[in-house]
Amino acid sequence: MPDDAVTAGPDRTRLPLDVDTANRPIHPVRPHSGSPNVVVVLIDDMGFGASSPYGGPCEMPTAQRLADDGLRYTRFHVTSLCSPTRQALMTGRNHHSVGMGVTSEMSTPEPGYHGYRPASAATIAQILGGNGYSTGAFGKWHQTPPVEVSPSGPFHRWPIGEGFDYFYGFMGAEMNHWYPQLYQGRYPIEPDRLPEDGYHLSEDLVDKAIAWVENQQAITPDRPFFAYVALGATHAPFHVAPHWRDKYAGRFDTGWDAQREATLARQKDLGIVPVTTELAPWADGVPHWDQLDETERRVAARFMETYAGFAEHADVQIGRLVDALDGLDVLDDTLFLYLLGDNGASGEGGPRGTFREHLVGHGIQDDTADMADRLDALGDPTTYAIYPVGWALAMNTPYPWTKQLTHLGGTRDGMIVRWGNGISARGEIRHQWHHVIDVLPTILEATGLPAPETYQGIEQQPIEGTSFRYSFDDPDAADRRTTQYFEMIGNRAIYQDGWTAVTRHGIPWEMVDTPERPFDDDVWELYDHAADWSEARDLAEEHPDRLRELQQVFEQEAEKHHVLPLDDRVTERENPEVAGRLDLHQGRSTLSFGPLAGRLTEEAAPNVKNRSHVITADIEVDTGTDGVVVAQGGRFGGWSLYCVEGVPAYAYNFVGRDLTVVHAAGPMLPGRHDLVVRFAYDGGPPGSGAEVTLVVDGVEVGSGRIPATTAYYFSFDETFNVGVDRGTPVVDDYPPVHNRFEGLIHRVRFDLADVTDPGTDEGRQRGVMVHQ
């Protein structure tokens, strides 16, 4: 080999030592010059008629500010549940087309429902990131299969595997805003402040988003960014400081019927709906305001005051993000999309509402007198509230029904678009008909980027959305989206050329022990939106031929997008055995954990529901040892094995209502012990009672009776942990957060009763309840 050459690479390519490399610099990938930054903000569970820019009673000054500088869309649509809307938003494809026909917790092996985004449907973040954008996600995710939300992963369906450089938020359906359990990237993290220190999740999420943008702009100001900010608000639980709630004191004393009338009048004045719009019919089974007694009205009004304060507080935090962008002089260079809902307002609180959401999730109505005695606590860390369905109907004004259903109350939400340097119109309204799958192609057109034909070597399936960029500066442009199907848990609808056919299959607040409902028995309705903006007048009997035509279109769309076979199961699909999806612990009767195990969600934790089991903790204690040995859940449902001044105890918390605590008679002596809980389940239907025995070194030290056990889930947002009870405490015998076990834990073993045959009634009911 000559002295003036080196070998480079396995192909022995030879480069001269004195080669001039100045003409071959490395250039970073960048989008087209002038491509805007992109911010997508998504509010959770907010109905069309909730926010002030859309005529609603919840003051949202940031939304109004953005609307005054941009556009309000009045016919923007979503799916009627959380995960499906988010998957559709991220991919530009219909939710069934990317396997998210229902929430991630309800997935089945069927192509439209498996819960795994296909590699053939790259996300907004993957496309923008691949073209030089910095990408960050903050807040609620709810798109990863629950079985993969554990320290074992895999992680390629977490935000950091879906195209985001940075993630700070939570993975599931909802989160406690006072004591959240969060992730940074793929690592568990918890706030360094408590509620008494002024902590609130919405503020934290926006703090992190602002810090990320500021750092990105300081380091790479020539590189555009994409920020996805998905707040947990205004999904339950309604958590907000008292002064935000009390600002609305007295505003809702006239009730939800009067609120609907007032909201519709404002919507007409704002031009949000035509002056001929009528209120849709009231939902069957929901009481009118004048049918409530004085106590029921007082409780219901406080629920709405709390919700309105929660909504305004969330919007004010988004205002801080807008201010930060303005302060960095990048606001006008940013395409800002503010989505005021991922579905309609939620009626899952039932007729009364509840201070403890897990009650209604188990088919139990909260006690109005008890709630009335605790009104001053509503919104604080001792509550986990959601309002009565009457307020959900009012927040969806002027449309019928709520979240979960495919009527407009479940599928139509507000959307505000601001782009200072890209949209010349200011403060205008757009009535073009669009859907959440249209956001991705709109972003691509605005940034000048083509949809990829392949991504990471995988051929891409067609994007099913249609860009609404054409409407930015043309208020009279004809609709470019003329057909769209909707389906959720058997509820179905089809929109085509100004007509909608829709059928209701279930009732959102009846989620437990629902009777079988043949799909053929569902009654279809028909609406002509040229004359009926709000689905107020059913024309099915007058136009049977058109109804049949639309039903045929629905069948065609359903076949095309993997909607079939229809599946209306709710609770049953939460059991992996019944649903046919992966179960991490299938067939295992013994599980053993070390002292650092933790942050396991319901599907990753040992399944101790509806079965006998034994917990054996191999521990060492000193005199007066305090702390939690092992726990699952928190204040609103769960169980805990712990010590107070050396005295062992077991607490069982049934949906935040009934607490059973078994204490030993005295403390354990210093040294090593086997601390055992023997849980003998009665063996009846799901949620039957149990006998609990506490044993130390083979000697019974305490026993008790649990009258009712948790049938479906312990907690939507809290987790299983060894050596600590994270989040809220299961029992107030120890404080929140600061309750780590002071002794030494060697192992904690779970011996479970035989795995129930999934074909039995018990097997069908085991698992966690759906939540969206």
Coordinates of C-alpha atoms in Angstrom, one line a residue, residues 71-73 75 425 428-434 468-480:
L71 CA -59.8 31.1 12.6
R72 CA -62.5 29.2 14.4
Y73 CA -63.7 26.0 12.7
R75 CA -67.6 21.7 11.8
A425 CA -57.5 36.4 7.9
E428 CA -62.9 34.8 11.1
I429 CA -65.1 31.7 11.2
R430 CA -64.8 28.7 8.9
H431 CA -67.7 26.3 8.3
Q432 CA -65.9 23.8 6.1
W433 CA -66.5 20.2 7.2
H434 CA -63.4 18.5 8.5
F468 CA -57.9 22.1 5.0
R469 CA -55.1 24.6 4.1
Y470 CA -57.4 25.7 1.2
S471 CA -59.8 27.2 3.7
F472 CA -57.3 29.4 5.5
D473 CA -57.9 32.4 3.2
D474 CA -61.1 31.4 1.4
P475 CA -64.1 31.4 3.7
D476 CA -66.4 30.4 0.9
A477 CA -64.4 27.5 -0.4
A478 CA -66.4 24.4 -1.1
D479 CA -65.9 21.4 1.3
R480 CA -63.2 19.0 0.1

